[in-house]
PDB file of C-alpha atoms in Angstrom:
ATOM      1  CA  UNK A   1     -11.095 -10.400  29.751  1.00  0.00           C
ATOM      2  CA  UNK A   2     -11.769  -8.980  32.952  1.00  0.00           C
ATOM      3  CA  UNK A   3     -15.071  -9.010  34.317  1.00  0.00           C
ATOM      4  CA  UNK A   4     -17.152  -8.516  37.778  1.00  0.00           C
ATOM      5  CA  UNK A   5     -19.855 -11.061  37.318  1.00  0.00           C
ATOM      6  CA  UNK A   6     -22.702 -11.828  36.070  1.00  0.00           C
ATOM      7  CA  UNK A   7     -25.252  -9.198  36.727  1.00  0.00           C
ATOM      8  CA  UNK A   8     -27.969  -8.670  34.607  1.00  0.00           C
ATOM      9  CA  UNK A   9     -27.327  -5.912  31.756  1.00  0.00           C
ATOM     10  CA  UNK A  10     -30.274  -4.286  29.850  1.00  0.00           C
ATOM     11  CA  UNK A  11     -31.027  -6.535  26.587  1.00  0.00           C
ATOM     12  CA  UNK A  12     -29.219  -4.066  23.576  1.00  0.00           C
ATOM     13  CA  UNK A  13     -26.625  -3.716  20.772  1.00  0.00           C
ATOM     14  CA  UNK A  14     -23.061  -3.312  21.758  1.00  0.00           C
ATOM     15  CA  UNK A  15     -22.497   0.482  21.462  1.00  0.00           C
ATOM     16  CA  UNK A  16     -19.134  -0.018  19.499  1.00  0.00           C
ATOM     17  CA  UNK A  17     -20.986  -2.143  16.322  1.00  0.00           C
ATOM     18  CA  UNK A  18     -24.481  -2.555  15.967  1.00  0.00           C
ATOM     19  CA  UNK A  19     -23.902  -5.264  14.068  1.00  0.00           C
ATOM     20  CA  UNK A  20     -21.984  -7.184  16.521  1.00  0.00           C
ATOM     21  CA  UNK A  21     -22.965  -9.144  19.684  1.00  0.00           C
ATOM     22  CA  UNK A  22     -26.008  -8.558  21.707  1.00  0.00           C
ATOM     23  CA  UNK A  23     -25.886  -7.932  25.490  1.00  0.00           C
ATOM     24  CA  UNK A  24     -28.569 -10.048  26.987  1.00  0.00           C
ATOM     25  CA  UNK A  25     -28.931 -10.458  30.951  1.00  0.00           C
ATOM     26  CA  UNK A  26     -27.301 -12.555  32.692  1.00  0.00           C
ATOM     27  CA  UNK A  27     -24.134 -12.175  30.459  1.00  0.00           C
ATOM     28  CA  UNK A  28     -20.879 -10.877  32.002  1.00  0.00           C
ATOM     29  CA  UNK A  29     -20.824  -7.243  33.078  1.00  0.00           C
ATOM     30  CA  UNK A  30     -17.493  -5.942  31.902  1.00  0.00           C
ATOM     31  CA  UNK A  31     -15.972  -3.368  33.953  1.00  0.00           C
ATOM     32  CA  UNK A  32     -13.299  -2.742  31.038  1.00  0.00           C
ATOM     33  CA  UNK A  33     -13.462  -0.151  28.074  1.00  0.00           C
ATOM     34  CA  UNK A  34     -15.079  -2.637  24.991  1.00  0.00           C
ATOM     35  CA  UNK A  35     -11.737  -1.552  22.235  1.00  0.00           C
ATOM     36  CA  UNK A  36     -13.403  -3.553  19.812  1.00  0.00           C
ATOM     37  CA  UNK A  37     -12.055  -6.161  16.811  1.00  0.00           C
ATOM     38  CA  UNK A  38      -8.619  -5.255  14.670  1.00  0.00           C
ATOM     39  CA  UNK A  39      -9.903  -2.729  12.042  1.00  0.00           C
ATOM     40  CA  UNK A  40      -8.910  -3.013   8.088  1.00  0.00           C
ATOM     41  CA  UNK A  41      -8.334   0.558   8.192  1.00  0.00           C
ATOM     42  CA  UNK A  42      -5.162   1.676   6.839  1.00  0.00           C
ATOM     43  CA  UNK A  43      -4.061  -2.256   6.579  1.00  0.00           C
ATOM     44  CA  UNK A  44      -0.935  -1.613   3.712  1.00  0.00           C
ATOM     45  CA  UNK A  45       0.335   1.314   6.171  1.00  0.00           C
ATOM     46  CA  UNK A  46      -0.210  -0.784   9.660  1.00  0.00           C
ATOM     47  CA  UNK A  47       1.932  -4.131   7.637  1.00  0.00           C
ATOM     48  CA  UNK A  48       4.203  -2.057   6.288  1.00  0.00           C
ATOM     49  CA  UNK A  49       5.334  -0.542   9.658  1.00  0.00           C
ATOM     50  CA  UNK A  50       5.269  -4.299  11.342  1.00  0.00           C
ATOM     51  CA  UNK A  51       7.660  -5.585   8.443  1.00  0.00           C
ATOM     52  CA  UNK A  52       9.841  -2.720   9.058  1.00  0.00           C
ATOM     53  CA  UNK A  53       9.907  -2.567  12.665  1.00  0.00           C
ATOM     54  CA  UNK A  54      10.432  -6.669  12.469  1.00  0.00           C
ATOM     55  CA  UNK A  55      13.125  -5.848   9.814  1.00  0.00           C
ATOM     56  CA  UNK A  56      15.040  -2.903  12.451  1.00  0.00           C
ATOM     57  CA  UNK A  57      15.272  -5.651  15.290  1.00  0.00           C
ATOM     58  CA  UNK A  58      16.751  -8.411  12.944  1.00  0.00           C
ATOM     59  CA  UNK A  59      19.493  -5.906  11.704  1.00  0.00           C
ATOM     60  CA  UNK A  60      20.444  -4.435  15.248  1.00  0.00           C
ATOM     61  CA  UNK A  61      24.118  -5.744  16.676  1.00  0.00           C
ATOM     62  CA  UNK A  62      22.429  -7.978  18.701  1.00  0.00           C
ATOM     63  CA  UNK A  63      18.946  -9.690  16.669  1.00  0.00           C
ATOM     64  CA  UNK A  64      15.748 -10.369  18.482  1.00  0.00           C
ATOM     65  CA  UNK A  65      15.799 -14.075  17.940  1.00  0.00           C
ATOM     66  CA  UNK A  66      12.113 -14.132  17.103  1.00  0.00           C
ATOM     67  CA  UNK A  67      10.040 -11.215  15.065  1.00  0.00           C
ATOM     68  CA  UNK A  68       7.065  -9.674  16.961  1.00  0.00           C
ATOM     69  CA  UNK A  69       4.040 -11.409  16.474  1.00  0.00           C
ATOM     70  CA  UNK A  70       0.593  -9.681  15.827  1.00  0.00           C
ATOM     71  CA  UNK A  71      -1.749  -9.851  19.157  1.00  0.00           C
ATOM     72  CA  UNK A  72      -5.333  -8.702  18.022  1.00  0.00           C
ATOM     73  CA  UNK A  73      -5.795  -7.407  21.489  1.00  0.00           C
ATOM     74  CA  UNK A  74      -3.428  -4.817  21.058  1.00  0.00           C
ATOM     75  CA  UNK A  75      -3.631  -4.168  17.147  1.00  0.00           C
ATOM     76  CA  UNK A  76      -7.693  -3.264  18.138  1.00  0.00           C
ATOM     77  CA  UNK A  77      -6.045  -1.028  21.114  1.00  0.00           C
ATOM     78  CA  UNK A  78      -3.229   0.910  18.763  1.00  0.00           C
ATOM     79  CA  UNK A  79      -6.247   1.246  15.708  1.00  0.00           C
ATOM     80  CA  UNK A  80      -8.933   2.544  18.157  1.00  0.00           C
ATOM     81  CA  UNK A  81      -6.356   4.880  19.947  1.00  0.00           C
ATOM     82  CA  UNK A  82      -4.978   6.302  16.548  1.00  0.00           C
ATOM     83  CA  UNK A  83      -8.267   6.906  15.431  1.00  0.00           C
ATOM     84  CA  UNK A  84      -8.929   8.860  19.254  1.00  0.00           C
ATOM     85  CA  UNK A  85      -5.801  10.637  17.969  1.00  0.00           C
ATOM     86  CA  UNK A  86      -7.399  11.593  14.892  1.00  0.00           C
ATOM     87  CA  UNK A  87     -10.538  12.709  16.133  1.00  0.00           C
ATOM     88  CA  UNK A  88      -9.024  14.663  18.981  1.00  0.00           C
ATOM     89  CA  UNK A  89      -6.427  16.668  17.676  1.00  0.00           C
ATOM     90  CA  UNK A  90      -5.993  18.792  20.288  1.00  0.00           C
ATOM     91  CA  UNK A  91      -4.808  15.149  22.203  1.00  0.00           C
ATOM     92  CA  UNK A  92      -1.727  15.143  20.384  1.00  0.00           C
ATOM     93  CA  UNK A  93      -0.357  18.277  22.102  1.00  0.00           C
ATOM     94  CA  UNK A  94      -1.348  17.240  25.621  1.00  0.00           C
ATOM     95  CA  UNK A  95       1.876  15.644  27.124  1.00  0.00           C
ATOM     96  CA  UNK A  96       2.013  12.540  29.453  1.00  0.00           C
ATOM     97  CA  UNK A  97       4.242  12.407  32.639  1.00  0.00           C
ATOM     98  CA  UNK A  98       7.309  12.017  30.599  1.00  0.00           C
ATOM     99  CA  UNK A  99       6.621  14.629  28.378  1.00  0.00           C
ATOM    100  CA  UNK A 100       5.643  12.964  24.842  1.00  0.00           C
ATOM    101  CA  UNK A 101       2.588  14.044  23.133  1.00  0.00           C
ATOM    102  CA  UNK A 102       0.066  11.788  21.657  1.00  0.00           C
ATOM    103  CA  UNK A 103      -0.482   9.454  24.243  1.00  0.00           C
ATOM    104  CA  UNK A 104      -3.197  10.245  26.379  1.00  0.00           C
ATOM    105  CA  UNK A 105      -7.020   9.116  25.169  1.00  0.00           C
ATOM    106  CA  UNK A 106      -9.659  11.326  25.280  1.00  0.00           C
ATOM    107  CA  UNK A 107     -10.976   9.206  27.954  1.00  0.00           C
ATOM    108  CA  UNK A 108      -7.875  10.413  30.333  1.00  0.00           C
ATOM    109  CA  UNK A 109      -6.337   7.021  29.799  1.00  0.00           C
ATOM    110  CA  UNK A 110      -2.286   7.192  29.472  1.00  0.00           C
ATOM    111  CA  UNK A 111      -0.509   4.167  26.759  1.00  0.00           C
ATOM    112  CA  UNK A 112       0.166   2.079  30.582  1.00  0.00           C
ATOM    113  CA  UNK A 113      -3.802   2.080  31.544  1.00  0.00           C
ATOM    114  CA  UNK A 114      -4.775   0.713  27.794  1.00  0.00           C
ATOM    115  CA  UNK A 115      -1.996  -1.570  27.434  1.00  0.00           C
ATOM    116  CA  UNK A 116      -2.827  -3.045  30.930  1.00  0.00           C
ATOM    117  CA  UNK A 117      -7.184  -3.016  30.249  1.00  0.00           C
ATOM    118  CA  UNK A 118      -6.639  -4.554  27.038  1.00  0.00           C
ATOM    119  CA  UNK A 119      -3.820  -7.264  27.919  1.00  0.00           C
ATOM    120  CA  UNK A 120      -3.433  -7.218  31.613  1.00  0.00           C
ATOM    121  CA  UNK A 121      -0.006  -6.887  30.990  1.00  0.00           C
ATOM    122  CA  UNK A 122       2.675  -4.409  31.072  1.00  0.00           C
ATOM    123  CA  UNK A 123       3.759  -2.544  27.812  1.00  0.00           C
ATOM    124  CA  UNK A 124       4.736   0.339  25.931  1.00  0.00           C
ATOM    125  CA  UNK A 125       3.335   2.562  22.463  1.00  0.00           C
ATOM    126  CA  UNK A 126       5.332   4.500  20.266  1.00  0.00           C
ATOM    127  CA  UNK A 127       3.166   7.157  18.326  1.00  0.00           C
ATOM    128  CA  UNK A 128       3.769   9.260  15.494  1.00  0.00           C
ATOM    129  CA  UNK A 129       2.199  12.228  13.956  1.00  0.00           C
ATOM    130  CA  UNK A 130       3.614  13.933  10.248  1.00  0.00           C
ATOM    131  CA  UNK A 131       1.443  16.289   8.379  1.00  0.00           C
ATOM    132  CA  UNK A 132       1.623  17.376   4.682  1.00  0.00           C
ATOM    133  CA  UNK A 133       0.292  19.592   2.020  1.00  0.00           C
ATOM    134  CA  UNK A 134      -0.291  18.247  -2.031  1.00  0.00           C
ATOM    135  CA  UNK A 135      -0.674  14.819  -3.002  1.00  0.00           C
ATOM    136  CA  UNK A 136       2.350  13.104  -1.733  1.00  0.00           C
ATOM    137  CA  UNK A 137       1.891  11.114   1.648  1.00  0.00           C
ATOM    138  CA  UNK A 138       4.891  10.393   3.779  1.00  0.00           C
ATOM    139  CA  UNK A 139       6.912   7.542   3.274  1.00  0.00           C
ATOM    140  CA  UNK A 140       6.063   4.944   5.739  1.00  0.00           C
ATOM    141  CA  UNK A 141       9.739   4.230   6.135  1.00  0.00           C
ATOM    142  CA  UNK A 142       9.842   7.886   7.560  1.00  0.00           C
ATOM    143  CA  UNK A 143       8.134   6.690  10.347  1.00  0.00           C
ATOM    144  CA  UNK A 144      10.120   3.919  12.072  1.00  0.00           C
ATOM    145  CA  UNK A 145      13.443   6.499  11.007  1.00  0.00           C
ATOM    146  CA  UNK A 146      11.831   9.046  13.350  1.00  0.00           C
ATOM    147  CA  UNK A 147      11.649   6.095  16.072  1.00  0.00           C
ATOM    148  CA  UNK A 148      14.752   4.926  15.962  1.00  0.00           C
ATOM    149  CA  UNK A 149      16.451   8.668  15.800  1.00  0.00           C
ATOM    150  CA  UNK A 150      15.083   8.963  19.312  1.00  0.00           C
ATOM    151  CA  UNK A 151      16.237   7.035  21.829  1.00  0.00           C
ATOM    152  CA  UNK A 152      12.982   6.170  24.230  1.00  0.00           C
ATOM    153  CA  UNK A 153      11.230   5.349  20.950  1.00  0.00           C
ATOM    154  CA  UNK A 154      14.601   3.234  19.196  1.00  0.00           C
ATOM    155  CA  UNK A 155      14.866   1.589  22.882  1.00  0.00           C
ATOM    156  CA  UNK A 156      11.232   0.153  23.009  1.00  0.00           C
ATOM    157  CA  UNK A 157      11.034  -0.397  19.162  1.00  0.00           C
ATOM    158  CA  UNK A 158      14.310  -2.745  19.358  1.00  0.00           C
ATOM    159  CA  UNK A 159      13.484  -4.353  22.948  1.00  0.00           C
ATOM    160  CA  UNK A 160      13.721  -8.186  22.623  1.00  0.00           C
ATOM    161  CA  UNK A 161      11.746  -8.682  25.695  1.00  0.00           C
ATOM    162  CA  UNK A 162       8.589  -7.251  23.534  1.00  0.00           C
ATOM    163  CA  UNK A 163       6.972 -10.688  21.878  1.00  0.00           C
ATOM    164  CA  UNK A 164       3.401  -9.444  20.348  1.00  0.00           C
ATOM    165  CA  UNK A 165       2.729  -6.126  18.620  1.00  0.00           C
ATOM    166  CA  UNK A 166      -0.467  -4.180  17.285  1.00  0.00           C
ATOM    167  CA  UNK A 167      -0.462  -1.246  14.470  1.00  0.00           C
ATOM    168  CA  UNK A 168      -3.109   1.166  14.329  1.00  0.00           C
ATOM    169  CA  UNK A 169      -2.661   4.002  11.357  1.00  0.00           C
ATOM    170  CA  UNK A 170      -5.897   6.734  10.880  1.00  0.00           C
ATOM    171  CA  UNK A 171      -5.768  10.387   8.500  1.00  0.00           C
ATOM    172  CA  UNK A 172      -6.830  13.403   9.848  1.00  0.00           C
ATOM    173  CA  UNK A 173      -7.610  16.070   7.025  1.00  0.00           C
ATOM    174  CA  UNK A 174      -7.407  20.055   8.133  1.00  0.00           C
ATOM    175  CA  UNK A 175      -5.527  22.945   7.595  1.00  0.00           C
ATOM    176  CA  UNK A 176      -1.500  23.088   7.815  1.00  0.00           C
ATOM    177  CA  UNK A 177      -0.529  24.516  11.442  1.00  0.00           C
ATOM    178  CA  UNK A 178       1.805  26.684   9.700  1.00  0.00           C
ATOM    179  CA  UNK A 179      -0.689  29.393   8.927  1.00  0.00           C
ATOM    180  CA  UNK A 180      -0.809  29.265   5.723  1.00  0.00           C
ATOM    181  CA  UNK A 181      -4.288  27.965   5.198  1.00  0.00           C
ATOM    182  CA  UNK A 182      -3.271  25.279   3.084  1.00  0.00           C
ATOM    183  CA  UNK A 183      -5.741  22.168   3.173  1.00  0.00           C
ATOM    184  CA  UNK A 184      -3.278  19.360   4.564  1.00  0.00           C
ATOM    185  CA  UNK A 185      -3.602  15.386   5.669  1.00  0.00           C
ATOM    186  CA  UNK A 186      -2.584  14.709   9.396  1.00  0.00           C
ATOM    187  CA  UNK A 187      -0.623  10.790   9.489  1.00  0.00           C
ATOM    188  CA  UNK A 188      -1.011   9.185  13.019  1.00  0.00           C
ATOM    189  CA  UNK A 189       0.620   5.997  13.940  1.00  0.00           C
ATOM    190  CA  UNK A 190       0.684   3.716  17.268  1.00  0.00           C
ATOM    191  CA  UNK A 191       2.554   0.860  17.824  1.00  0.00           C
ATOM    192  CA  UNK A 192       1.986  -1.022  21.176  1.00  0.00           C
ATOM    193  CA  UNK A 193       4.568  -3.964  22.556  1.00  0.00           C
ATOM    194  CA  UNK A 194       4.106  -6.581  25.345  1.00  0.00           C
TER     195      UNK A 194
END
């Protein structure tokens, strides 16, 4: 973790559980964003997307020779940024440098900044966003197809040099943005690589 010191704190609750640790004084003053522990939230969706994505870079012309490995680090990061996504809607229109949407926090932070705080390395985040109307969610499967149609998304997705992964998945419920005032479930997905 990065830290710069130990300066005394005020005695409390950390603001992202109140359940979890205390800060007392004298403990280390974190200069970082606190992204918390790995959620359960959406756990069947967030495995189902690792086993698929592990599954796409075993069956490309030239195999990974291992399968991407689960860092908590960034499975908190992708869970607590898909969540941002989900309370934020209006994030997933804003556009980062290279033009995708659904990257930028509502913090300001871009997928680099967040990948770097959490890790201290270098990385990169595929998101997703699918909406629908009636009972019947998208198939996860639809998901990593939609990545590996596109080729920034396929390219990162299938890069061998990417060892550790984390999945975040959150639901969003509102009205369809195709004006038909139909009630309808927002699906947001991030998957971050180092």
């Amino acid at each position: 973790m990065f830290f710069e010191g130990s300066e005394p704190v005020p005695k409390g609750r950390c603001p992202q559980d109140s359940k979890a640790h205390e800060s007392r004084p004298n403990d280390f003053h974190f200069v970082l964003p606190h992204w918390g522990f790995p959620s359960d939230s959406g756990t069947s969706e967030r495995h189902q997307i690792f086993d698929l994505v592990n599954r796409a870079r075993q069956q490309q012309p030239q195999p990974c020779t291992r399968n991407l490995q689960i860092d908590l680090r960034l499975d908190g990061l992708a869970q607590a940024h898909t969540v941002d996504l989900a309370e934020h809607p209006d994030l997933w229109d804003k556009r980062n440098p290279a033009g995708w949407p659904g990257h930028y926090g509502s913090n300001g932070s871009l997928q680099a900044d967040r990948i770097k705080w959490a890790t201290g390395a270098t990385g990169q985040e595929n998101v997703y966003m699918q909406w629908f109307t009636g009972n019947t969610p998208p198939a996860i499967q639809a998901v990593v197809d939609g990545w590996l149609q596109d080729t920034d998304h396929r390219k990162t997705m299938l890069n061998c040099d990417f060892k550790a992964t984390g999945v975040g998945f959150a639901v969003r419920h509102g009205k369809a943005p195709d004006g038909s005032g139909l009630d309808a479930s927002f699906y947001y997905f991030t998957q971050d690589f180092i």
